[in-house]
mmCIF file of C-alpha atoms in Angstrom:
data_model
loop_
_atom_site.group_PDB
_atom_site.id
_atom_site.type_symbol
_atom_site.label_atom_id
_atom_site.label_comp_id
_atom_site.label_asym_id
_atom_site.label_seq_id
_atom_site.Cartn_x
_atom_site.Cartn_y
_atom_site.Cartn_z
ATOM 1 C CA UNK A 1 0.000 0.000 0.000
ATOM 2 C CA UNK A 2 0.961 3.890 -0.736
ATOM 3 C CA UNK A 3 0.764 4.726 2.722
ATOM 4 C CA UNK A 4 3.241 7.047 4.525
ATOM 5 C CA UNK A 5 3.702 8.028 7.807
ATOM 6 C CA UNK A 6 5.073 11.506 7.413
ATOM 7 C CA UNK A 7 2.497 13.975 8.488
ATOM 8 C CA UNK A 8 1.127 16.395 11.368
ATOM 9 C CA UNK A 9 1.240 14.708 14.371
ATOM 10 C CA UNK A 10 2.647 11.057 12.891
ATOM 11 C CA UNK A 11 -0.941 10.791 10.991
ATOM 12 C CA UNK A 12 -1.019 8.620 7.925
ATOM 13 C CA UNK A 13 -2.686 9.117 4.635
ATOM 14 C CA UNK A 14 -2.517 7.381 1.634
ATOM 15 C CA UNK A 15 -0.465 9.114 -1.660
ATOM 16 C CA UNK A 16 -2.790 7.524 -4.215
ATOM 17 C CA UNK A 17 -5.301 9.197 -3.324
ATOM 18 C CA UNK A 18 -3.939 12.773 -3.746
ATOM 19 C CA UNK A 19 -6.153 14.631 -6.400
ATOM 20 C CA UNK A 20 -4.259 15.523 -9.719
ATOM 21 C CA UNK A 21 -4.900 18.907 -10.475
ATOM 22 C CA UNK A 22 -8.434 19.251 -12.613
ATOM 23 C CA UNK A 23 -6.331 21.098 -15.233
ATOM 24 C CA UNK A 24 -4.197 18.063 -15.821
ATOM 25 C CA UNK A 25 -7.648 15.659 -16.808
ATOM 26 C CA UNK A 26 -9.069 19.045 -19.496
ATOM 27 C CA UNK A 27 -5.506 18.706 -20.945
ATOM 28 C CA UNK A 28 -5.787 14.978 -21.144
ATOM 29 C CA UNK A 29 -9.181 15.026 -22.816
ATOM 30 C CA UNK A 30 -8.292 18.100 -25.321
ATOM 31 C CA UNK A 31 -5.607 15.658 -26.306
ATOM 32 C CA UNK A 32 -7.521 13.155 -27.003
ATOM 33 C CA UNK A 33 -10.305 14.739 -28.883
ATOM 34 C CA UNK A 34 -7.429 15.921 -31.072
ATOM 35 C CA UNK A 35 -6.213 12.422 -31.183
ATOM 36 C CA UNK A 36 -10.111 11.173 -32.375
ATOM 37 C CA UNK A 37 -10.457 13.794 -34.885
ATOM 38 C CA UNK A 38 -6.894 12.924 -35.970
ATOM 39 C CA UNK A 39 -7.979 8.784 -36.470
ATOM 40 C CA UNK A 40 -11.312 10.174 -37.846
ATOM 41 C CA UNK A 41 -9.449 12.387 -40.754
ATOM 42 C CA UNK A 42 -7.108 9.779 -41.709
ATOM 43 C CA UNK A 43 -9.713 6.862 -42.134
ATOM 44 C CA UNK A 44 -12.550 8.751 -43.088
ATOM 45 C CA UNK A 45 -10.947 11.896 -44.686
ATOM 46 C CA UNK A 46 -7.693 10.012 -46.185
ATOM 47 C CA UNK A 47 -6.547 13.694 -45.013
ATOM 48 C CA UNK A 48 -4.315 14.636 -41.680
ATOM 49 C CA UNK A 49 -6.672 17.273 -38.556
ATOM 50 C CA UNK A 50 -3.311 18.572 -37.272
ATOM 51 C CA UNK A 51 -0.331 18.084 -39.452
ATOM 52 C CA UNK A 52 0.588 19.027 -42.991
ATOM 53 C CA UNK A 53 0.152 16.569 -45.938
ATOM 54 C CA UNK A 54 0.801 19.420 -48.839
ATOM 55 C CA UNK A 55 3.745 19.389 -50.471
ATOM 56 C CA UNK A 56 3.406 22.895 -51.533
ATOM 57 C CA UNK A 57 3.104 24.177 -48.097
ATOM 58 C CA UNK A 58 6.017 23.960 -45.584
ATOM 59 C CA UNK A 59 6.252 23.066 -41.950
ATOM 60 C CA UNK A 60 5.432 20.242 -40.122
ATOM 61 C CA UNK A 61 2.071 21.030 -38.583
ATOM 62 C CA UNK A 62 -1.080 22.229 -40.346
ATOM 63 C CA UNK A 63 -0.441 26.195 -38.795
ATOM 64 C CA UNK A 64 -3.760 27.740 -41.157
ATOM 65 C CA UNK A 65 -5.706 24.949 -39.052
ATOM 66 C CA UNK A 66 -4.363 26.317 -35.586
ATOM 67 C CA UNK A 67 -4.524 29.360 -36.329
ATOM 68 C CA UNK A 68 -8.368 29.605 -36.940
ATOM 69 C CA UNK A 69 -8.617 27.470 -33.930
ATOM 70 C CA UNK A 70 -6.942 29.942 -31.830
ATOM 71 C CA UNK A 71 -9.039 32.966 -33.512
ATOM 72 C CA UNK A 72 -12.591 31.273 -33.549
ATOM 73 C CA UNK A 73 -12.327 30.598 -29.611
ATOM 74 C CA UNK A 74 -10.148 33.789 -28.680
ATOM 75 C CA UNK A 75 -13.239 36.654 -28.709
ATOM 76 C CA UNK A 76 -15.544 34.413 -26.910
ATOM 77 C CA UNK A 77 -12.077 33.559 -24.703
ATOM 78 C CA UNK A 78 -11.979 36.964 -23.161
ATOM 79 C CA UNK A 79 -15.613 36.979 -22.621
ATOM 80 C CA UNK A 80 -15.160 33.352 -20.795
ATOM 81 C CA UNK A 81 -12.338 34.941 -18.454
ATOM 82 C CA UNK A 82 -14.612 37.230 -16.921
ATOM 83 C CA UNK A 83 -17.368 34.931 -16.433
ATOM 84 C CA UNK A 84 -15.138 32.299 -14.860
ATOM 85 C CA UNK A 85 -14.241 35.096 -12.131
ATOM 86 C CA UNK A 86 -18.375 35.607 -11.309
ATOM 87 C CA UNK A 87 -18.852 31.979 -11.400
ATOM 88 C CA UNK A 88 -15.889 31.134 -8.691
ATOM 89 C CA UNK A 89 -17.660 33.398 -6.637
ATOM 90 C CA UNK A 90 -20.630 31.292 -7.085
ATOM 91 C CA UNK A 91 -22.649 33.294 -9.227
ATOM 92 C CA UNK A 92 -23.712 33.423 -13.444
ATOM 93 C CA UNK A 93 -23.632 36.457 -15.881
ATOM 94 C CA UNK A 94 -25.907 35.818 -18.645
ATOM 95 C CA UNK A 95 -25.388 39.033 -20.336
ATOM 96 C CA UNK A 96 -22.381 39.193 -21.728
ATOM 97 C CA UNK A 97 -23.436 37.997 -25.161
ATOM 98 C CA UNK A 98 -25.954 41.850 -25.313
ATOM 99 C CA UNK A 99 -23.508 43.402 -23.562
ATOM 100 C CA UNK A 100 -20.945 43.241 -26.891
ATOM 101 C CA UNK A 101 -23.658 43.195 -28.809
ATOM 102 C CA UNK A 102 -24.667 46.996 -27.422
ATOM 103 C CA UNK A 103 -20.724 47.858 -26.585
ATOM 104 C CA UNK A 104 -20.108 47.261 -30.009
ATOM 105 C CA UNK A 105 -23.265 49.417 -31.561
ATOM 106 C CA UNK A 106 -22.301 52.408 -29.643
ATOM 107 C CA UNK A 107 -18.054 51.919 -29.867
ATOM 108 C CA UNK A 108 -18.542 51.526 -33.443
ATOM 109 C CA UNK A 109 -20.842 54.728 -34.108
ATOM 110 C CA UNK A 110 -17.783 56.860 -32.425
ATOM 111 C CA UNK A 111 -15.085 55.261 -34.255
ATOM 112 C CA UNK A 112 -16.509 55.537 -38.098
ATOM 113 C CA UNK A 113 -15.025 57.606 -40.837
ATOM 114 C CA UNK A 114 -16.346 60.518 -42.015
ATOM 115 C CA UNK A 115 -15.364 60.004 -46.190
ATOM 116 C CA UNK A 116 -15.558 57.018 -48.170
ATOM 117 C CA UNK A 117 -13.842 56.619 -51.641
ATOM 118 C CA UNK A 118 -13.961 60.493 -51.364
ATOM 119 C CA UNK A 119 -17.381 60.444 -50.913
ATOM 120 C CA UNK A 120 -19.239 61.769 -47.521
ATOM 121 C CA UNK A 121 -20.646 59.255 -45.392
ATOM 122 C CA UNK A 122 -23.589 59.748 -45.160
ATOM 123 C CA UNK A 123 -24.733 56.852 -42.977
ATOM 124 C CA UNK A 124 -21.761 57.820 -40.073
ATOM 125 C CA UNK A 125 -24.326 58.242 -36.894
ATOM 126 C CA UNK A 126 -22.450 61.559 -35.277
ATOM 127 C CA UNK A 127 -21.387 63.135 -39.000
ATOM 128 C CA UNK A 128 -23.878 66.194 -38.107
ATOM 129 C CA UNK A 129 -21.888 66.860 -35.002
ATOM 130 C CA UNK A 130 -18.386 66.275 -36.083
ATOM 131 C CA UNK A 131 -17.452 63.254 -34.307
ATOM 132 C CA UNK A 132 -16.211 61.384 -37.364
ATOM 133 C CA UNK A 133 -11.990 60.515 -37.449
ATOM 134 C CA UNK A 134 -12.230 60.267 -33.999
ATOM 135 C CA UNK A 135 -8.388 58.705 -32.660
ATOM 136 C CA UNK A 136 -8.632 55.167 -31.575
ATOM 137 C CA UNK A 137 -8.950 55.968 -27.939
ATOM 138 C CA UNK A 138 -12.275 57.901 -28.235
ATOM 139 C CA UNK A 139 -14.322 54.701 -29.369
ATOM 140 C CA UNK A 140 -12.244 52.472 -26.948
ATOM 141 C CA UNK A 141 -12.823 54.566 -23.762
ATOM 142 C CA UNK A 142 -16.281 54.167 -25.014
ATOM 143 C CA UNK A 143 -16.956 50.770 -25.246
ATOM 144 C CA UNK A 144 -14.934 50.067 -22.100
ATOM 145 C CA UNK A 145 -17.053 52.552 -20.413
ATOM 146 C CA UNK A 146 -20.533 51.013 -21.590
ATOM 147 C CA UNK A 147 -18.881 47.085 -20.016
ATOM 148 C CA UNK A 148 -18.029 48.349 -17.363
ATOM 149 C CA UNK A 149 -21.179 50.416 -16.494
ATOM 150 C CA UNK A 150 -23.521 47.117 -17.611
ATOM 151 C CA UNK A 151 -21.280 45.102 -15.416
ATOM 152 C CA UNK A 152 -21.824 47.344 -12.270
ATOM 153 C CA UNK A 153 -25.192 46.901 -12.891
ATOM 154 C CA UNK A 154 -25.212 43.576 -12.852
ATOM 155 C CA UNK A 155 -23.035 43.691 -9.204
ATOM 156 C CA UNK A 156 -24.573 46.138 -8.109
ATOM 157 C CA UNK A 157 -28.208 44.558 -8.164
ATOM 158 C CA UNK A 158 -26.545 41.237 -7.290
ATOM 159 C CA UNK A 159 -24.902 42.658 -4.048
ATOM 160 C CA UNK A 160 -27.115 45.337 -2.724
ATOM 161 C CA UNK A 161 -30.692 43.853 -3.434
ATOM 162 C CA UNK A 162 -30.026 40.065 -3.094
ATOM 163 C CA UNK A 163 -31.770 38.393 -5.929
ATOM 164 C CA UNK A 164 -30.761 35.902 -7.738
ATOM 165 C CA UNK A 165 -27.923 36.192 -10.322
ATOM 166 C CA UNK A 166 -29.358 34.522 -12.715
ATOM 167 C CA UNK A 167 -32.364 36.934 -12.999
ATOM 168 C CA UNK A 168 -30.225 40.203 -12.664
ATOM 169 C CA UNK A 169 -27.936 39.140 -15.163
ATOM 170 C CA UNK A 170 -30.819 37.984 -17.566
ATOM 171 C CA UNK A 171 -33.062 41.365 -16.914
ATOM 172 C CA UNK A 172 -29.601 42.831 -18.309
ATOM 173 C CA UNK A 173 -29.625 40.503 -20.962
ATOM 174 C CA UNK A 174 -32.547 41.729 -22.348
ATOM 175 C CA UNK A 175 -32.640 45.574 -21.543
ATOM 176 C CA UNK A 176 -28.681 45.547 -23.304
ATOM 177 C CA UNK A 177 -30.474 43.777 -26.450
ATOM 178 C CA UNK A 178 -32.727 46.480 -26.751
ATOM 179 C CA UNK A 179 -30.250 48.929 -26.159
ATOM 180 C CA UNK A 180 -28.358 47.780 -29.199
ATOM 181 C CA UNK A 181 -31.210 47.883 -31.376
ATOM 182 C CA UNK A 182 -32.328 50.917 -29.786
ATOM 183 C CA UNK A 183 -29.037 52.882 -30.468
ATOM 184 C CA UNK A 184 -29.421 53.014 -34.272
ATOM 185 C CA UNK A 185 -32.839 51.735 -34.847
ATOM 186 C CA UNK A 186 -31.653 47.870 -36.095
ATOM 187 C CA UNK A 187 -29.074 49.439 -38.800
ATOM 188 C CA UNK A 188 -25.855 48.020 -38.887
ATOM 189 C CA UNK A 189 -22.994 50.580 -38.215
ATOM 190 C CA UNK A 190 -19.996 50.077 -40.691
ATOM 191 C CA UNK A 191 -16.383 51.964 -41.938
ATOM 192 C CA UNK A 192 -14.627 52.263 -38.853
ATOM 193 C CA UNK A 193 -11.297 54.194 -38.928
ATOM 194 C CA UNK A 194 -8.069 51.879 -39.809
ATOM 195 C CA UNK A 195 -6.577 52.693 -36.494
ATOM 196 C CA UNK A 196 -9.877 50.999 -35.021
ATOM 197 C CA UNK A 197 -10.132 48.141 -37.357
ATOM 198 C CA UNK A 198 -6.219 47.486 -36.734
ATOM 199 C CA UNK A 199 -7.945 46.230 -33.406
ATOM 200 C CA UNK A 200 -8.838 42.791 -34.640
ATOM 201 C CA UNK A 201 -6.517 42.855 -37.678
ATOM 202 C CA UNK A 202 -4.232 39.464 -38.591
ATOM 203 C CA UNK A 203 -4.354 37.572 -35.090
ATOM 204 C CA UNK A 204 -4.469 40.669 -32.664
ATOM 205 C CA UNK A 205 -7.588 38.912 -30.923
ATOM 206 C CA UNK A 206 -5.749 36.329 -30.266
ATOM 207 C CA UNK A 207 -2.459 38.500 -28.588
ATOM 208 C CA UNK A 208 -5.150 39.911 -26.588
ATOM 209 C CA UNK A 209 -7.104 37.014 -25.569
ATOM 210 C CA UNK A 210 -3.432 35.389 -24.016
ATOM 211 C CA UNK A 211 -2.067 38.858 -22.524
ATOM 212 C CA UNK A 212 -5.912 38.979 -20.038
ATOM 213 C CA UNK A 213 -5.337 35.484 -20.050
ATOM 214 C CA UNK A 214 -1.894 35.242 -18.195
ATOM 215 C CA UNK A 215 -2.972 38.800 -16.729
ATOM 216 C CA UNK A 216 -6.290 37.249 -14.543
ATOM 217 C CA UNK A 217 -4.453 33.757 -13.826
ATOM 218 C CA UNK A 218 -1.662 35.772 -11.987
ATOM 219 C CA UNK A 219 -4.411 38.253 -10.436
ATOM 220 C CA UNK A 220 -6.581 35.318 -9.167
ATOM 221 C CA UNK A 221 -3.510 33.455 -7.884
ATOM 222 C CA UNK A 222 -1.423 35.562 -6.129
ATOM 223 C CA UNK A 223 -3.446 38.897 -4.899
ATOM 224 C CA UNK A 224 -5.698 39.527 -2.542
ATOM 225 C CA UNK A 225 -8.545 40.137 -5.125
ATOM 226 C CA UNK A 226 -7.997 36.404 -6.199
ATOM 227 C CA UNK A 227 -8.248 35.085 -2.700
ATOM 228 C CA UNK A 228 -11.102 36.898 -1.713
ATOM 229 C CA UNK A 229 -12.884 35.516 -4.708
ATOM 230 C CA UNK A 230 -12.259 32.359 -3.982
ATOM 231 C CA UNK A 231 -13.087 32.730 -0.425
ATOM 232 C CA UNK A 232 -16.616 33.849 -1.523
ATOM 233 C CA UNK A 233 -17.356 31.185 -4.011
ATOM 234 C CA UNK A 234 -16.371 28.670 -1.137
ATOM 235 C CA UNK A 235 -18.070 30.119 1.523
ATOM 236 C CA UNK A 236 -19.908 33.364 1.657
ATOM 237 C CA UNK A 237 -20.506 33.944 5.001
ATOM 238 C CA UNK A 238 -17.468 32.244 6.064
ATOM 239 C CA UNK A 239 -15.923 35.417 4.098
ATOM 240 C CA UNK A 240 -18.037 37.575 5.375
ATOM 241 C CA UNK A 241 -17.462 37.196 9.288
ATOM 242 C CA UNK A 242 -13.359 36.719 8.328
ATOM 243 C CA UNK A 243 -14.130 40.758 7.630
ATOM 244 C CA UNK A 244 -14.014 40.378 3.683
ATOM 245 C CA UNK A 245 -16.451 43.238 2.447
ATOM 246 C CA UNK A 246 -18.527 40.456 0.227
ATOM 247 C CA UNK A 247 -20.993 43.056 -1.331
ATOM 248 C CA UNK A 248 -18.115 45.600 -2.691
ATOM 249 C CA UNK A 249 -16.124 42.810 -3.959
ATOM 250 C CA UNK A 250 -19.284 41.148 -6.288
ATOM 251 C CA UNK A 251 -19.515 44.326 -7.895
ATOM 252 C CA UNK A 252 -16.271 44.468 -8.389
ATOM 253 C CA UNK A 253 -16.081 41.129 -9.906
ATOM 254 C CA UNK A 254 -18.853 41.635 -11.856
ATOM 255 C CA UNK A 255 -17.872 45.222 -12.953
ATOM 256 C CA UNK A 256 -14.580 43.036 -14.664
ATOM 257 C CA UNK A 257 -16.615 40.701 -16.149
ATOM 258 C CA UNK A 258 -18.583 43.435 -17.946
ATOM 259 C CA UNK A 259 -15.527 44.775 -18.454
ATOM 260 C CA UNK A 260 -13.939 42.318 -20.633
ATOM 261 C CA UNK A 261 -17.150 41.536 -22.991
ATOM 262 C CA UNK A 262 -16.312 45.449 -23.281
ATOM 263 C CA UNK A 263 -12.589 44.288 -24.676
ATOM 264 C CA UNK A 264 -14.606 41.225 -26.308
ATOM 265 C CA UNK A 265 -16.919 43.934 -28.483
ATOM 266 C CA UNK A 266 -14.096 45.897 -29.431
ATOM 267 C CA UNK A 267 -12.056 43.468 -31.216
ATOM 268 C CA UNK A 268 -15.262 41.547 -32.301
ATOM 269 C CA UNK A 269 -16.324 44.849 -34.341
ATOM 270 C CA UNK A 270 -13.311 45.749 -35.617
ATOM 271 C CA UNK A 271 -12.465 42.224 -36.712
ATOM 272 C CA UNK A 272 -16.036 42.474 -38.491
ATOM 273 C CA UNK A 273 -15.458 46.287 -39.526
ATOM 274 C CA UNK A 274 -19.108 46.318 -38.724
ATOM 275 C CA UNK A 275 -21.469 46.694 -35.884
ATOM 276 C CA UNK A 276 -24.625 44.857 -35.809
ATOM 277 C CA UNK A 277 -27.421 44.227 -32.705
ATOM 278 C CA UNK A 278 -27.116 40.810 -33.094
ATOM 279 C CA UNK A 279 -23.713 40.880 -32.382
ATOM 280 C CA UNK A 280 -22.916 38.007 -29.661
ATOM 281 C CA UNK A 281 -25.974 36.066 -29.725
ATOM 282 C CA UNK A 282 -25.448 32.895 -27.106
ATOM 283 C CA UNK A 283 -21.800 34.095 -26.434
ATOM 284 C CA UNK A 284 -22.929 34.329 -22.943
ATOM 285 C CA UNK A 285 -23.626 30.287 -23.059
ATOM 286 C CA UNK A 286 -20.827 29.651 -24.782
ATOM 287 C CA UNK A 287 -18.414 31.607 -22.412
ATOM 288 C CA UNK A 288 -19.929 29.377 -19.518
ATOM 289 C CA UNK A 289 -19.606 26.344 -21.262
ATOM 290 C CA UNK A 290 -16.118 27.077 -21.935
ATOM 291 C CA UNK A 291 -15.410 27.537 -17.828
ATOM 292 C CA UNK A 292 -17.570 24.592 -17.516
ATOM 293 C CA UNK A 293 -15.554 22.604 -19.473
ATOM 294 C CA UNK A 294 -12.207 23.902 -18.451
ATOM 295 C CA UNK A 295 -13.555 22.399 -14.410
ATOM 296 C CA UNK A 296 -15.300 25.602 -13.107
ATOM 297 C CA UNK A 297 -17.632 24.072 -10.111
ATOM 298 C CA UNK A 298 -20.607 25.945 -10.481
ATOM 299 C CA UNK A 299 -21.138 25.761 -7.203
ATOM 300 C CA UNK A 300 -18.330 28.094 -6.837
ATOM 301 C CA UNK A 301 -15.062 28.117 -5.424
ATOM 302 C CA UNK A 302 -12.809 26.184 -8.062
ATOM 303 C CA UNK A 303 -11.616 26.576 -10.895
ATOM 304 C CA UNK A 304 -8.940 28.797 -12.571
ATOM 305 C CA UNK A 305 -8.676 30.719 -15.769
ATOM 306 C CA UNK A 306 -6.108 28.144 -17.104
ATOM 307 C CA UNK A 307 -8.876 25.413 -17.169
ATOM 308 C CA UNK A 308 -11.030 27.729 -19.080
ATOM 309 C CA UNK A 309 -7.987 28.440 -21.859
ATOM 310 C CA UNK A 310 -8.530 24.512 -21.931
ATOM 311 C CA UNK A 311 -11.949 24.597 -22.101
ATOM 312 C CA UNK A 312 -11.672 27.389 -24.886
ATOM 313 C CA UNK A 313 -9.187 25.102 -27.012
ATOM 314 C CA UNK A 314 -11.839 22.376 -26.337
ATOM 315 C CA UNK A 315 -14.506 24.123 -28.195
ATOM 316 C CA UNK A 316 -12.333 25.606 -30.984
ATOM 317 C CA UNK A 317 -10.830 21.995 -31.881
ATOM 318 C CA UNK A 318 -14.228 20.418 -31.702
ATOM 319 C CA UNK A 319 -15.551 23.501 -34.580
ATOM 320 C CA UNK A 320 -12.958 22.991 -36.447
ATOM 321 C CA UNK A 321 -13.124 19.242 -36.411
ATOM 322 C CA UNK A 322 -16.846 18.944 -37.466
ATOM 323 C CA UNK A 323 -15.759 21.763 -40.081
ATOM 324 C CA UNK A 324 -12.856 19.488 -41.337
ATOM 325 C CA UNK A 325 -14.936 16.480 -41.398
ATOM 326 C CA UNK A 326 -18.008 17.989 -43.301
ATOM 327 C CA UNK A 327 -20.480 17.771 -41.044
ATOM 328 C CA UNK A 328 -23.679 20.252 -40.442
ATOM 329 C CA UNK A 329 -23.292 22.953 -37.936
ATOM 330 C CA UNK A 330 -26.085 21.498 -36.269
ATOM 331 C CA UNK A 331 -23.902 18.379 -34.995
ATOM 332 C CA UNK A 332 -21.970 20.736 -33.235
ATOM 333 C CA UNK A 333 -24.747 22.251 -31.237
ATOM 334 C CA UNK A 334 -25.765 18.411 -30.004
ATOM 335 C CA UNK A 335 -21.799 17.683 -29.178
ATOM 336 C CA UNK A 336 -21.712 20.700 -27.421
ATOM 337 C CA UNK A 337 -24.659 20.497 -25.662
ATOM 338 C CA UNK A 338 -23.797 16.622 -24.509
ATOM 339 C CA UNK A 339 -20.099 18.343 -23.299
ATOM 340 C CA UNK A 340 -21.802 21.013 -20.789
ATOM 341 C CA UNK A 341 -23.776 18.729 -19.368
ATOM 342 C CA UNK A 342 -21.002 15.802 -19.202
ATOM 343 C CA UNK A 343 -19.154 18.044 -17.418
ATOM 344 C CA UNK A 344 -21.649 19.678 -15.174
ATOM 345 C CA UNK A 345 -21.951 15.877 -14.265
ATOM 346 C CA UNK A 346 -18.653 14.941 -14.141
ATOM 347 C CA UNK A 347 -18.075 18.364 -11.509
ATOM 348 C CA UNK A 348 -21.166 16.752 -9.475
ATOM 349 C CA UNK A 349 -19.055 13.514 -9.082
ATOM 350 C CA UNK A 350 -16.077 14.639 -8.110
ATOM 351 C CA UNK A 351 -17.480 16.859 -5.417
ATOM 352 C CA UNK A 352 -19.716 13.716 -4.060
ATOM 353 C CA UNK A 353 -16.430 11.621 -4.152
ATOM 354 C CA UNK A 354 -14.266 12.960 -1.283
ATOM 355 C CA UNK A 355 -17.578 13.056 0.835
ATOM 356 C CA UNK A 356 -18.363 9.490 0.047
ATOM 357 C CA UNK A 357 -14.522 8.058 0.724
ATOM 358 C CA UNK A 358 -14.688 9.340 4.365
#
């Protein structure tokens, strides 16, 4: 038997049954989802999922493939950082989907050019008052503005008047929805500057997406922000009597969370060079699934934004899979689906398990 004797106090415990770390088993299974879709393009396909079988194109890997992985998961990504944060501390945010959708309405209408091909544009929402050519940092303070306020919202109501999260996030939901169609009556808003579309040029979304990525896994580790989150998700009023001020501290993590599907709007519009209200429809489901995936309890508590880069990877390999083996979009709705709630199951086991060994 594994059992040592080194301890507090001369008390035993077993070393097989030390946990691994949950990021260890998302990395194991994004492996070997690669490793299916791999088996499934050579015998099905006669064609390679990861590595290069052109001999006009150099390198040993298939990099066009990774890279579209990378970019389809990396808006979505930041949107997922923020929403792992609110779920730690036990709570949901489903509004981040309307929140880029109205971020990127109203970012968009400051940031759009006031000539096109020499011609006036005529469809630039603020042309009458001059704020066309605006520099880059107009349109971002902007849209980071509009997050963040939505996102203190959301905390605020959360913290201060007790209801649930999931209706306070999903009355914002709705009201930022309307906001975005309200802003320019349902027209799209287009012909940003370059210096704003340079935003989600060539694979910027994805420099950003890993820069907040390393950024919020150092925060939650090693400052007192991270630990108080934590402490929350674990045990509210645990936190609350060890003098942690629980209310300030949910609107501040949901003020960041609103914050980031600010960042997430921004590069989603200027990747698009277009605005529309539709913008980020079920983003807000997809972000969670991504934390879900990546072994955020939703109990609150666990997790870390390292998992959720897993989880992220998770969902951009399985796209691009079904994409590379021809199959309908729908399929990967039903996959997707059946991972959330494998997961959400798989979370609900592993917390039962300690409880049931003792």
């Amino acid at each position: 038997m594994a059992i040592s004797s080194h301890g507090i106090g001369g008390l035993t415990f077993d070393t097989s049954k030390r946990n691994m770390p949950q990021e260890v088993g998302v990395a194991i299974a994004l492996v070997l989802i690669v490793v299916v879709f791999e088996l499934l393009g050579r015998f099905v396909m006669n064609d390679s999922f990861l590595f290069n079988t052109r001999d006009n194109v150099d390198g040993f890997f298939n990099t066009a493939r990774l890279q579209i992985i990378i970019l389809q998961v990396s808006i979505i990504g930041i949107i997922a950082l923020g929403v792992t944060q609110v779920i730690i501390t036990g709570g949901i945010d489903l509004s981040s989907g309307s929140i880029v959708g109205a971020t990127a309405m109203i970012a968009m209408s400051f940031a759009q050019v006031g000539e096109i091909n020499g011609m006036e544009n005529t469809r630039a929402i603020f042309l009458a008052q001059g704020i066309v050519d605006m520099p880059v940092i107009l349109p971002i303070t902007v849209g980071l503005a509009c997050g963040l306020l939505a996102g203190v919202i959301n905390g605020a109501l959360v913290a201060y008047t007790r209801i649930p999260p999931f209706i306070a996030t999903l009355g914002m939901m709705v009201s930022a929805r309307g906001a975005a169609k309200w802003w320019t009556a349902g027209q799209p808003v287009s012909f940003p500057t370059e210096s704003y579309a340079a935003i989600g040029s060539g694979m910027m979304p994805v420099y950003i997406f890993a820069f907040l990525a390393i950024m919020f896994h150092l925060i939650l580790k090693y400052t007192v922000y991270g630990k108080h989150t934590y402490a929350i998700g674990s045990n509210e009023a645990a936190a609350r009597m060890s003098g942690i001020k629980v209310a300030r501290h949910k609107v501040m993590v949901y003020a960041i969370a609103g914050l980031l599907a600010g960042v997430a709007a921004l590069v989603l519009s200027a990747k698009n060079l277009t605005a529309q209200a539709g913008m980020g429809m079920m983003y807000e489901l997809d972000a969670i699934a991504m934390a879900v995936i990546g072994g955020i309890s939703l109990q609150g508590g666990r997790g870390s934004i390292i998992g959720t880069v897993l989880g992220a990877m998770i969902f951009g390999v399985i796209i691009s899979g079904f994409t590379f083996l021809r199959l309908d979009a729908y399929y990967q709705e039903m996959v997707k689906g059946a991972i959330i709630v494998g997961a959400v199951v798989l979370d609900q086991w592993r917390q039962r398990r300690p409880s049931a060994a003792q």
